[in-house]
């Protein structure tokens, strides 16, 4: 027992969070794989659409989470208390507004994405405000480096979604889309724990000072812009395939995307650690580039390994994860993994720049995100062409991010030389 306690003491909160994040990603993959096997390609298309909408919601939620993270580091005392109440208020109001929009246009969404019913969108809509409140909770934990509680919120959300969704599918006689939406909605309730709402006054009359509020809104606006590009780049392909192709092809492509995106979800784990570290180092006047290099090295090495394995063993991977019904898509697995790997590495650069209040890469990512959509809309003769268009867009994005870093770093060194000379 004493040996276990000593071992636990040696495990840092960051390492605990990394281990937890790997478990969460594994659980989410298990969730998708079991859905794919249970439902088959055609029915899985609707399930994958809901999972994609969940990803879209998570990117929007990241705006609230990252803003809370940043100012949890920068603000303190009464300013922090007022800011915290303000973020909960923004999250709740925006969540209710978004939920009403989805409810209102649920039938239009059914027609747009060729789903079997619109009730799954209605169920999803009701739970949206909870997700944004949960995102503010996570931002508080992340900014304060309370990685134990941060990890716990992801665990409660993931396990409840996994267990409740399959309990509903096995026990309830309704269409799968409705039951999956219900499972996702219930998981948001569990994702609110652990949390500490003591002292939180959502509709407090206290306001931030004008200079602080301006700083907050600038960061929220630019982060929202970048998260929008994330939504476009990371999810537009699935939504466009669901629109342009039949249910079987859309289901096959969704399975491909879920396997190929393993790199991105692991990269997300490093982003959670990257941002508060970079912000703190900048605040303390310490160099931040070594942090970037460390995480780029990790993600680059992992990406190379995953692409290589997907190239060598595509049939085995598809069969093990989804079954023989999905084998026709196996030859595209390594190509999709390559596209996602390029995006994951460029994403590390983008969040690094965002942490340092350098926003040009955000605009750049937005332009290239829309170019990916345009390329797929123009060239979608088959699924392979769709993947090729993504590779082209992601190569351009990564090269552009690298060039920006080199130019910015070179100009900073030149400024230092000039200042030292003077």
CSV table of C-alpha atoms in Angstrom, one decimal:
chain,number,residue,atom,x,y,z
A,1,UNK,CA,0.0,0.0,0.0
A,2,UNK,CA,2.8,2.4,0.9
A,3,UNK,CA,4.5,1.7,-2.5
A,4,UNK,CA,1.3,2.7,-4.3
A,5,UNK,CA,1.1,5.9,-2.3
A,6,UNK,CA,4.7,6.8,-3.1
A,7,UNK,CA,4.0,6.1,-6.8
A,8,UNK,CA,0.9,8.2,-6.9
A,9,UNK,CA,2.8,11.1,-5.2
A,10,UNK,CA,5.4,10.9,-8.0
A,11,UNK,CA,2.7,11.3,-10.7
A,12,UNK,CA,2.3,15.0,-11.5
A,13,UNK,CA,-1.2,16.4,-12.1
A,14,UNK,CA,-0.2,16.9,-15.8
A,15,UNK,CA,0.7,13.3,-16.2
A,16,UNK,CA,-2.5,12.3,-14.5
A,17,UNK,CA,-4.5,14.4,-16.9
A,18,UNK,CA,-2.6,12.9,-19.9
A,19,UNK,CA,-3.3,9.4,-18.8
A,20,UNK,CA,-7.0,10.3,-18.2
A,21,UNK,CA,-7.2,12.0,-21.6
A,22,UNK,CA,-5.9,8.8,-23.3
A,23,UNK,CA,-8.5,6.8,-21.5
A,24,UNK,CA,-11.2,9.3,-22.5
A,25,UNK,CA,-10.1,9.1,-26.1
A,26,UNK,CA,-10.1,5.4,-25.9
A,27,UNK,CA,-13.6,5.3,-24.5
A,28,UNK,CA,-14.9,7.7,-27.2
A,29,UNK,CA,-13.4,5.5,-29.8
A,30,UNK,CA,-14.9,2.4,-28.2
A,31,UNK,CA,-18.3,4.3,-28.3
A,32,UNK,CA,-18.0,4.9,-32.0
A,33,UNK,CA,-16.7,1.5,-32.9
A,34,UNK,CA,-19.5,-0.3,-31.0
A,35,UNK,CA,-22.0,2.0,-32.7
A,36,UNK,CA,-20.5,1.1,-36.1
A,37,UNK,CA,-20.6,-2.6,-35.4
A,38,UNK,CA,-24.1,-2.6,-33.9
A,39,UNK,CA,-25.8,-0.4,-36.5
A,40,UNK,CA,-24.1,-1.2,-39.8
A,41,UNK,CA,-23.0,1.4,-42.4
A,42,UNK,CA,-26.4,2.7,-43.4
A,43,UNK,CA,-27.8,3.3,-39.9
A,44,UNK,CA,-24.3,4.4,-38.7
A,45,UNK,CA,-24.6,7.4,-41.0
A,46,UNK,CA,-27.1,9.1,-38.7
A,47,UNK,CA,-25.2,8.1,-35.6
A,48,UNK,CA,-22.0,9.6,-37.1
A,49,UNK,CA,-23.8,12.8,-37.9
A,50,UNK,CA,-24.8,13.2,-34.2
A,51,UNK,CA,-21.2,12.5,-33.2
A,52,UNK,CA,-20.1,15.1,-35.6
A,53,UNK,CA,-22.6,17.6,-34.2
A,54,UNK,CA,-21.1,16.8,-30.8
A,55,UNK,CA,-17.7,17.6,-32.1
A,56,UNK,CA,-19.0,20.9,-33.5
A,57,UNK,CA,-20.5,21.7,-30.1
A,58,UNK,CA,-17.2,20.9,-28.4
A,59,UNK,CA,-15.3,23.3,-30.7
A,60,UNK,CA,-17.8,26.1,-29.9
A,61,UNK,CA,-17.5,25.2,-26.2
A,62,UNK,CA,-13.8,25.5,-26.4
A,63,UNK,CA,-14.2,29.3,-27.0
A,64,UNK,CA,-15.7,29.5,-23.5
A,65,UNK,CA,-13.2,27.1,-22.0
A,66,UNK,CA,-10.1,28.7,-23.5
A,67,UNK,CA,-11.2,32.2,-22.6
A,68,UNK,CA,-11.8,31.1,-19.0
A,69,UNK,CA,-8.4,29.3,-19.0
A,70,UNK,CA,-6.5,32.4,-20.2
A,71,UNK,CA,-8.0,34.8,-17.7
A,72,UNK,CA,-7.9,32.4,-14.8
A,73,UNK,CA,-4.2,32.8,-15.2
A,74,UNK,CA,-4.2,36.6,-15.7
A,75,UNK,CA,-7.0,37.7,-13.4
A,76,UNK,CA,-7.1,37.4,-9.6
A,77,UNK,CA,-9.1,38.4,-6.5
A,78,UNK,CA,-12.3,40.4,-7.2
A,79,UNK,CA,-11.6,40.7,-11.0
A,80,UNK,CA,-11.5,37.0,-11.3
A,81,UNK,CA,-14.8,36.5,-9.3
A,82,UNK,CA,-16.6,39.0,-11.6
A,83,UNK,CA,-15.0,37.5,-14.7
A,84,UNK,CA,-16.1,34.0,-13.6
A,85,UNK,CA,-19.7,35.1,-13.1
A,86,UNK,CA,-19.6,36.9,-16.5
A,87,UNK,CA,-18.4,33.7,-18.3
A,88,UNK,CA,-21.2,31.6,-16.8
A,89,UNK,CA,-23.7,34.2,-17.9
A,90,UNK,CA,-22.4,34.3,-21.4
A,91,UNK,CA,-22.3,30.5,-21.7
A,92,UNK,CA,-25.9,30.1,-20.4
A,93,UNK,CA,-27.4,32.9,-22.6
A,94,UNK,CA,-25.5,31.7,-25.7
A,95,UNK,CA,-26.4,28.1,-25.0
A,96,UNK,CA,-30.2,28.8,-24.7
A,97,UNK,CA,-30.1,30.9,-27.9
A,98,UNK,CA,-28.3,28.1,-29.8
A,99,UNK,CA,-30.6,25.5,-28.5
A,100,UNK,CA,-33.7,27.5,-29.6
A,101,UNK,CA,-32.2,27.8,-33.1
A,102,UNK,CA,-31.6,24.1,-33.4
A,103,UNK,CA,-35.1,23.4,-32.1
A,104,UNK,CA,-36.7,25.8,-34.5
A,105,UNK,CA,-34.8,24.4,-37.6
A,106,UNK,CA,-34.8,20.7,-36.6
A,107,UNK,CA,-37.0,19.8,-39.6
A,108,UNK,CA,-34.7,21.7,-41.9
A,109,UNK,CA,-31.7,19.9,-40.5
A,110,UNK,CA,-33.5,16.6,-41.2
A,111,UNK,CA,-33.9,17.6,-44.8
A,112,UNK,CA,-30.4,18.9,-45.2
A,113,UNK,CA,-28.7,15.8,-43.8
A,114,UNK,CA,-31.2,13.2,-45.0
A,115,UNK,CA,-31.9,11.8,-41.5
A,116,UNK,CA,-34.8,9.5,-40.6
A,117,UNK,CA,-36.4,11.9,-38.1
A,118,UNK,CA,-36.0,15.4,-36.6
A,119,UNK,CA,-36.6,14.4,-33.0
A,120,UNK,CA,-32.9,13.6,-32.5
A,121,UNK,CA,-32.0,17.3,-33.3
A,122,UNK,CA,-34.7,18.4,-30.8
A,123,UNK,CA,-33.3,16.3,-28.0
A,124,UNK,CA,-29.8,17.4,-28.8
A,125,UNK,CA,-30.9,21.1,-28.7
A,126,UNK,CA,-32.3,20.9,-25.2
A,127,UNK,CA,-28.9,19.8,-23.8
A,128,UNK,CA,-26.8,22.5,-25.5
A,129,UNK,CA,-26.8,25.1,-22.7
A,130,UNK,CA,-25.5,22.4,-20.3
A,131,UNK,CA,-22.5,21.8,-22.5
A,132,UNK,CA,-21.4,25.5,-22.5
A,133,UNK,CA,-21.7,25.7,-18.7
A,134,UNK,CA,-19.6,22.6,-18.5
A,135,UNK,CA,-17.0,24.2,-20.7
A,136,UNK,CA,-16.7,27.2,-18.3
A,137,UNK,CA,-16.2,24.7,-15.5
A,138,UNK,CA,-13.4,23.0,-17.4
A,139,UNK,CA,-11.8,26.4,-18.2
A,140,UNK,CA,-11.6,27.2,-14.5
A,141,UNK,CA,-9.9,23.9,-13.7
A,142,UNK,CA,-7.5,24.2,-16.7
A,143,UNK,CA,-6.5,27.8,-15.9
A,144,UNK,CA,-5.9,27.0,-12.3
A,145,UNK,CA,-3.9,23.9,-13.2
A,146,UNK,CA,-6.4,21.7,-11.4
A,147,UNK,CA,-5.9,18.9,-13.8
A,148,UNK,CA,-7.4,16.2,-11.5
A,149,UNK,CA,-10.8,17.8,-11.6
A,150,UNK,CA,-10.5,18.7,-15.3
A,151,UNK,CA,-9.8,15.0,-16.0
A,152,UNK,CA,-12.7,13.9,-13.9
A,153,UNK,CA,-15.2,16.0,-15.9
A,154,UNK,CA,-14.1,14.4,-19.1
A,155,UNK,CA,-14.3,10.9,-17.5
A,156,UNK,CA,-17.9,11.4,-16.2
A,157,UNK,CA,-19.1,12.7,-19.5
A,158,UNK,CA,-17.4,9.9,-21.5
A,159,UNK,CA,-18.4,7.0,-19.3
A,160,UNK,CA,-22.0,8.1,-18.9
A,161,UNK,CA,-22.4,8.6,-22.7
A,162,UNK,CA,-21.0,5.2,-23.4
A,163,UNK,CA,-23.0,3.3,-20.8
A,164,UNK,CA,-26.3,5.1,-21.1
A,165,UNK,CA,-26.4,5.2,-25.0
A,166,UNK,CA,-25.9,1.4,-25.3
A,167,UNK,CA,-28.4,0.7,-22.4
A,168,UNK,CA,-31.0,2.8,-24.3
A,169,UNK,CA,-30.2,1.1,-27.6
A,170,UNK,CA,-30.5,-2.4,-26.1
A,171,UNK,CA,-33.6,-1.7,-24.0
A,172,UNK,CA,-35.7,1.0,-25.7
A,173,UNK,CA,-37.7,0.3,-29.0
A,174,UNK,CA,-37.1,3.6,-30.7
A,175,UNK,CA,-35.0,4.7,-33.7
A,176,UNK,CA,-31.3,4.7,-33.0
A,177,UNK,CA,-30.8,8.4,-33.8
A,178,UNK,CA,-33.3,9.4,-31.0
A,179,UNK,CA,-31.7,7.1,-28.5
A,180,UNK,CA,-28.1,8.2,-29.3
A,181,UNK,CA,-29.2,11.8,-29.0
A,182,UNK,CA,-30.7,11.1,-25.6
A,183,UNK,CA,-27.5,9.4,-24.5
A,184,UNK,CA,-25.4,12.4,-25.5
A,185,UNK,CA,-27.8,14.8,-23.8
A,186,UNK,CA,-27.7,12.9,-20.5
A,187,UNK,CA,-23.9,12.7,-20.6
A,188,UNK,CA,-23.8,16.5,-20.4
A,189,UNK,CA,-25.6,16.4,-17.1
A,190,UNK,CA,-22.9,14.0,-15.7
A,191,UNK,CA,-20.2,16.1,-17.3
A,192,UNK,CA,-21.1,18.9,-14.9
A,193,UNK,CA,-19.5,16.9,-12.1
A,194,UNK,CA,-17.2,17.6,-10.4
A,195,UNK,CA,-17.9,21.3,-10.2
A,196,UNK,CA,-18.1,24.1,-7.7
A,197,UNK,CA,-20.9,26.5,-8.2
A,198,UNK,CA,-20.7,27.9,-4.7
A,199,UNK,CA,-20.6,31.7,-4.8
A,200,UNK,CA,-21.3,31.8,-8.5
A,201,UNK,CA,-23.9,34.5,-9.3
A,202,UNK,CA,-24.8,34.1,-13.0
A,203,UNK,CA,-26.8,37.3,-13.1
A,204,UNK,CA,-24.6,39.4,-10.8
A,205,UNK,CA,-24.7,43.2,-11.4
A,206,UNK,CA,-21.0,43.5,-10.9
A,207,UNK,CA,-19.1,44.3,-14.1
A,208,UNK,CA,-15.6,44.0,-15.3
A,209,UNK,CA,-13.6,47.2,-15.8
A,210,UNK,CA,-13.8,48.5,-19.3
A,211,UNK,CA,-10.2,47.7,-20.1
A,212,UNK,CA,-10.6,44.1,-18.8
A,213,UNK,CA,-13.9,43.6,-20.6
A,214,UNK,CA,-12.4,44.8,-23.9
A,215,UNK,CA,-9.5,42.4,-23.5
A,216,UNK,CA,-11.9,39.5,-22.8
A,217,UNK,CA,-14.1,40.3,-25.8
A,218,UNK,CA,-11.1,40.5,-28.2
A,219,UNK,CA,-9.9,37.1,-27.1
A,220,UNK,CA,-13.4,35.6,-27.2
A,221,UNK,CA,-14.0,37.0,-30.7
A,222,UNK,CA,-10.7,35.8,-32.1
A,223,UNK,CA,-10.9,32.4,-30.3
A,224,UNK,CA,-14.5,31.9,-31.7
A,225,UNK,CA,-13.1,32.7,-35.1
A,226,UNK,CA,-10.4,30.1,-34.8
A,227,UNK,CA,-12.8,27.5,-33.4
A,228,UNK,CA,-15.1,28.2,-36.3
A,229,UNK,CA,-12.2,27.3,-38.6
A,230,UNK,CA,-11.7,24.1,-36.5
A,231,UNK,CA,-15.3,23.2,-37.0
A,232,UNK,CA,-15.0,23.8,-40.8
A,233,UNK,CA,-11.7,21.9,-41.2
A,234,UNK,CA,-12.5,19.0,-38.9
A,235,UNK,CA,-16.1,18.4,-39.7
A,236,UNK,CA,-17.1,19.8,-43.0
A,237,UNK,CA,-15.9,16.7,-44.9
A,238,UNK,CA,-18.3,14.4,-43.0
A,239,UNK,CA,-21.2,16.8,-43.4
A,240,UNK,CA,-20.5,17.3,-47.1
A,241,UNK,CA,-20.2,13.6,-47.7
A,242,UNK,CA,-23.5,13.1,-45.9
A,243,UNK,CA,-25.0,15.6,-48.3
A,244,UNK,CA,-23.4,14.5,-51.6
A,245,UNK,CA,-23.3,10.7,-51.1
A,246,UNK,CA,-25.7,7.9,-50.2
A,247,UNK,CA,-26.1,6.5,-46.7
A,248,UNK,CA,-23.8,3.6,-47.3
A,249,UNK,CA,-20.9,5.7,-48.6
A,250,UNK,CA,-21.5,8.3,-45.9
A,251,UNK,CA,-21.4,5.5,-43.2
A,252,UNK,CA,-18.2,4.1,-44.7
A,253,UNK,CA,-16.6,7.5,-44.8
A,254,UNK,CA,-17.6,8.2,-41.2
A,255,UNK,CA,-15.8,5.0,-40.1
A,256,UNK,CA,-12.7,6.2,-42.0
A,257,UNK,CA,-12.8,9.6,-40.3
A,258,UNK,CA,-13.2,8.2,-36.8
A,259,UNK,CA,-10.2,6.0,-37.2
A,260,UNK,CA,-8.1,8.6,-39.0
A,261,UNK,CA,-8.8,11.3,-36.4
A,262,UNK,CA,-7.0,9.4,-33.5
A,263,UNK,CA,-4.0,11.8,-34.1
A,264,UNK,CA,-6.2,14.9,-33.7
A,265,UNK,CA,-7.7,13.8,-30.4
A,266,UNK,CA,-4.3,12.9,-28.9
A,267,UNK,CA,-3.1,16.4,-30.1
A,268,UNK,CA,-6.0,17.9,-28.3
A,269,UNK,CA,-4.6,16.5,-25.0
A,270,UNK,CA,-1.4,18.4,-25.6
A,271,UNK,CA,-3.2,21.6,-26.4
A,272,UNK,CA,-4.9,21.4,-23.0
A,273,UNK,CA,-1.5,21.5,-21.4
A,274,UNK,CA,0.1,23.8,-23.9
A,275,UNK,CA,-2.1,26.9,-23.5
A,276,UNK,CA,-1.9,27.5,-19.7
A,277,UNK,CA,1.9,26.7,-19.8
A,278,UNK,CA,2.6,29.2,-22.6
A,279,UNK,CA,0.4,31.9,-21.1
A,280,UNK,CA,2.1,31.5,-17.7
A,281,UNK,CA,5.6,31.6,-19.2
A,282,UNK,CA,4.8,34.7,-21.2
A,283,UNK,CA,3.5,36.3,-18.1
A,284,UNK,CA,6.7,35.4,-16.2
A,285,UNK,CA,8.9,36.7,-19.1
A,286,UNK,CA,10.3,33.2,-19.9
A,287,UNK,CA,10.9,31.8,-23.4
A,288,UNK,CA,7.9,30.0,-24.8
A,289,UNK,CA,9.3,28.4,-28.0
A,290,UNK,CA,10.8,25.3,-26.2
A,291,UNK,CA,7.2,24.4,-25.1
A,292,UNK,CA,6.1,24.5,-28.7
A,293,UNK,CA,9.0,22.4,-30.0
A,294,UNK,CA,8.3,19.8,-27.3
A,295,UNK,CA,4.7,19.3,-28.3
A,296,UNK,CA,5.3,19.5,-32.0
A,297,UNK,CA,8.0,16.8,-31.6
A,298,UNK,CA,5.5,14.6,-29.7
A,299,UNK,CA,2.7,15.0,-32.2
A,300,UNK,CA,4.9,14.7,-35.2
A,301,UNK,CA,6.4,11.5,-34.0
A,302,UNK,CA,3.1,10.0,-33.1
A,303,UNK,CA,1.5,11.1,-36.4
A,304,UNK,CA,4.3,9.5,-38.4
A,305,UNK,CA,3.9,6.2,-36.6
A,306,UNK,CA,0.1,6.1,-37.0
A,307,UNK,CA,0.2,6.9,-40.7
A,308,UNK,CA,2.9,4.2,-41.2
A,309,UNK,CA,0.8,1.6,-39.4
A,310,UNK,CA,-2.3,2.6,-41.4
A,311,UNK,CA,-0.4,2.2,-44.6
A,312,UNK,CA,0.9,-1.2,-43.7
A,313,UNK,CA,-2.2,-2.8,-42.1
A,314,UNK,CA,-5.3,-1.0,-43.4
A,315,UNK,CA,-7.5,-4.2,-43.8
A,316,UNK,CA,-6.6,-5.5,-40.4
A,317,UNK,CA,-7.4,-2.2,-38.7
A,318,UNK,CA,-10.7,-1.8,-40.4
A,319,UNK,CA,-11.7,-5.4,-39.8
A,320,UNK,CA,-10.8,-5.2,-36.1
A,321,UNK,CA,-12.5,-1.9,-35.5
A,322,UNK,CA,-15.6,-2.0,-37.6
A,323,UNK,CA,-15.9,-5.4,-39.3
A,324,UNK,CA,-15.8,-6.7,-42.9
A,325,UNK,CA,-18.7,-4.6,-44.0
A,326,UNK,CA,-16.4,-1.5,-44.0
A,327,UNK,CA,-13.4,-3.1,-45.9
A,328,UNK,CA,-14.1,-1.3,-49.1
A,329,UNK,CA,-12.8,1.9,-47.5
A,330,UNK,CA,-9.5,0.4,-46.2
A,331,UNK,CA,-7.3,1.7,-49.0
A,332,UNK,CA,-8.0,5.3,-48.0
A,333,UNK,CA,-7.1,4.9,-44.3
A,334,UNK,CA,-3.5,6.0,-44.4
A,335,UNK,CA,-4.4,9.0,-46.7
A,336,UNK,CA,-7.0,10.2,-44.2
A,337,UNK,CA,-4.6,9.7,-41.3
A,338,UNK,CA,-2.0,11.8,-43.2
A,339,UNK,CA,-4.5,14.7,-43.7
A,340,UNK,CA,-5.4,14.6,-40.0
A,341,UNK,CA,-1.8,14.4,-39.0
A,342,UNK,CA,-0.9,17.5,-41.0
A,343,UNK,CA,-3.9,19.3,-39.4
A,344,UNK,CA,-2.9,18.2,-35.9
A,345,UNK,CA,0.6,19.6,-36.1
A,346,UNK,CA,-0.6,22.9,-37.6
A,347,UNK,CA,-3.1,23.1,-34.8
A,348,UNK,CA,-0.3,23.0,-32.2
A,349,UNK,CA,1.2,26.0,-33.9
A,350,UNK,CA,-2.1,27.8,-34.1
A,351,UNK,CA,-3.0,27.4,-30.4
A,352,UNK,CA,0.6,28.5,-29.5
A,353,UNK,CA,0.1,31.7,-31.5
A,354,UNK,CA,-3.3,32.2,-30.0
A,355,UNK,CA,-1.8,31.9,-26.5
A,356,UNK,CA,0.6,34.7,-27.3
A,357,UNK,CA,-2.1,37.0,-28.7
A,358,UNK,CA,-0.7,36.6,-32.3
A,359,UNK,CA,-3.8,36.3,-34.4
A,360,UNK,CA,-2.6,36.3,-38.0
A,361,UNK,CA,-2.6,32.4,-38.0
A,362,UNK,CA,-6.3,32.5,-37.0
A,363,UNK,CA,-7.2,34.4,-40.1
A,364,UNK,CA,-4.9,32.2,-42.2
A,365,UNK,CA,-6.6,29.0,-40.8
A,366,UNK,CA,-10.0,30.5,-41.6
A,367,UNK,CA,-9.1,31.1,-45.2
A,368,UNK,CA,-7.7,27.6,-45.7
A,369,UNK,CA,-10.7,26.1,-43.9
A,370,UNK,CA,-13.1,27.6,-46.4
A,371,UNK,CA,-10.8,26.6,-49.2
A,372,UNK,CA,-11.1,23.0,-48.1
A,373,UNK,CA,-14.9,23.3,-48.2
A,374,UNK,CA,-14.7,24.8,-51.7
A,375,UNK,CA,-12.3,22.1,-52.9
A,376,UNK,CA,-14.7,19.3,-51.7
A,377,UNK,CA,-17.7,21.1,-53.2
A,378,UNK,CA,-16.0,21.3,-56.5
A,379,UNK,CA,-14.3,17.9,-56.6
A,380,UNK,CA,-16.3,15.1,-55.0
A,381,UNK,CA,-16.6,12.5,-57.7
A,382,UNK,CA,-15.7,9.8,-55.2
A,383,UNK,CA,-14.5,9.4,-51.6
A,384,UNK,CA,-10.9,9.2,-52.6
A,385,UNK,CA,-11.1,12.6,-54.3
A,386,UNK,CA,-12.6,14.1,-51.1
A,387,UNK,CA,-9.6,12.8,-49.1
A,388,UNK,CA,-7.1,14.2,-51.7
A,389,UNK,CA,-8.7,17.6,-51.4
A,390,UNK,CA,-8.1,17.6,-47.7
A,391,UNK,CA,-4.5,16.6,-48.0
A,392,UNK,CA,-3.9,19.5,-50.4
A,393,UNK,CA,-5.5,22.0,-48.0
A,394,UNK,CA,-3.7,20.7,-45.0
A,395,UNK,CA,-0.2,20.8,-46.6
A,396,UNK,CA,-0.7,24.4,-47.5
A,397,UNK,CA,-2.0,25.2,-44.0
A,398,UNK,CA,1.0,23.6,-42.3
A,399,UNK,CA,3.6,25.2,-44.6
A,400,UNK,CA,1.9,28.6,-44.0
A,401,UNK,CA,2.0,28.1,-40.2
A,402,UNK,CA,5.7,27.2,-40.3
A,403,UNK,CA,6.6,30.2,-42.5
A,404,UNK,CA,4.7,32.5,-40.1
A,405,UNK,CA,6.7,31.1,-37.1
A,406,UNK,CA,10.0,31.4,-38.9
A,407,UNK,CA,9.3,35.0,-40.0
A,408,UNK,CA,8.0,36.0,-36.5
A,409,UNK,CA,10.9,34.3,-34.7
A,410,UNK,CA,13.5,35.9,-37.0
A,411,UNK,CA,12.0,39.4,-36.6
A,412,UNK,CA,12.0,38.9,-32.7
A,413,UNK,CA,15.7,38.0,-32.8
A,414,UNK,CA,16.4,41.0,-35.0
A,415,UNK,CA,14.6,43.3,-32.5
A,416,UNK,CA,16.7,41.9,-29.7
A,417,UNK,CA,19.9,42.4,-31.6
A,418,UNK,CA,19.0,46.0,-32.4
A,419,UNK,CA,18.0,46.8,-28.8
A,420,UNK,CA,21.2,45.3,-27.4
A,421,UNK,CA,23.2,47.3,-29.9
A,422,UNK,CA,21.4,50.5,-28.9
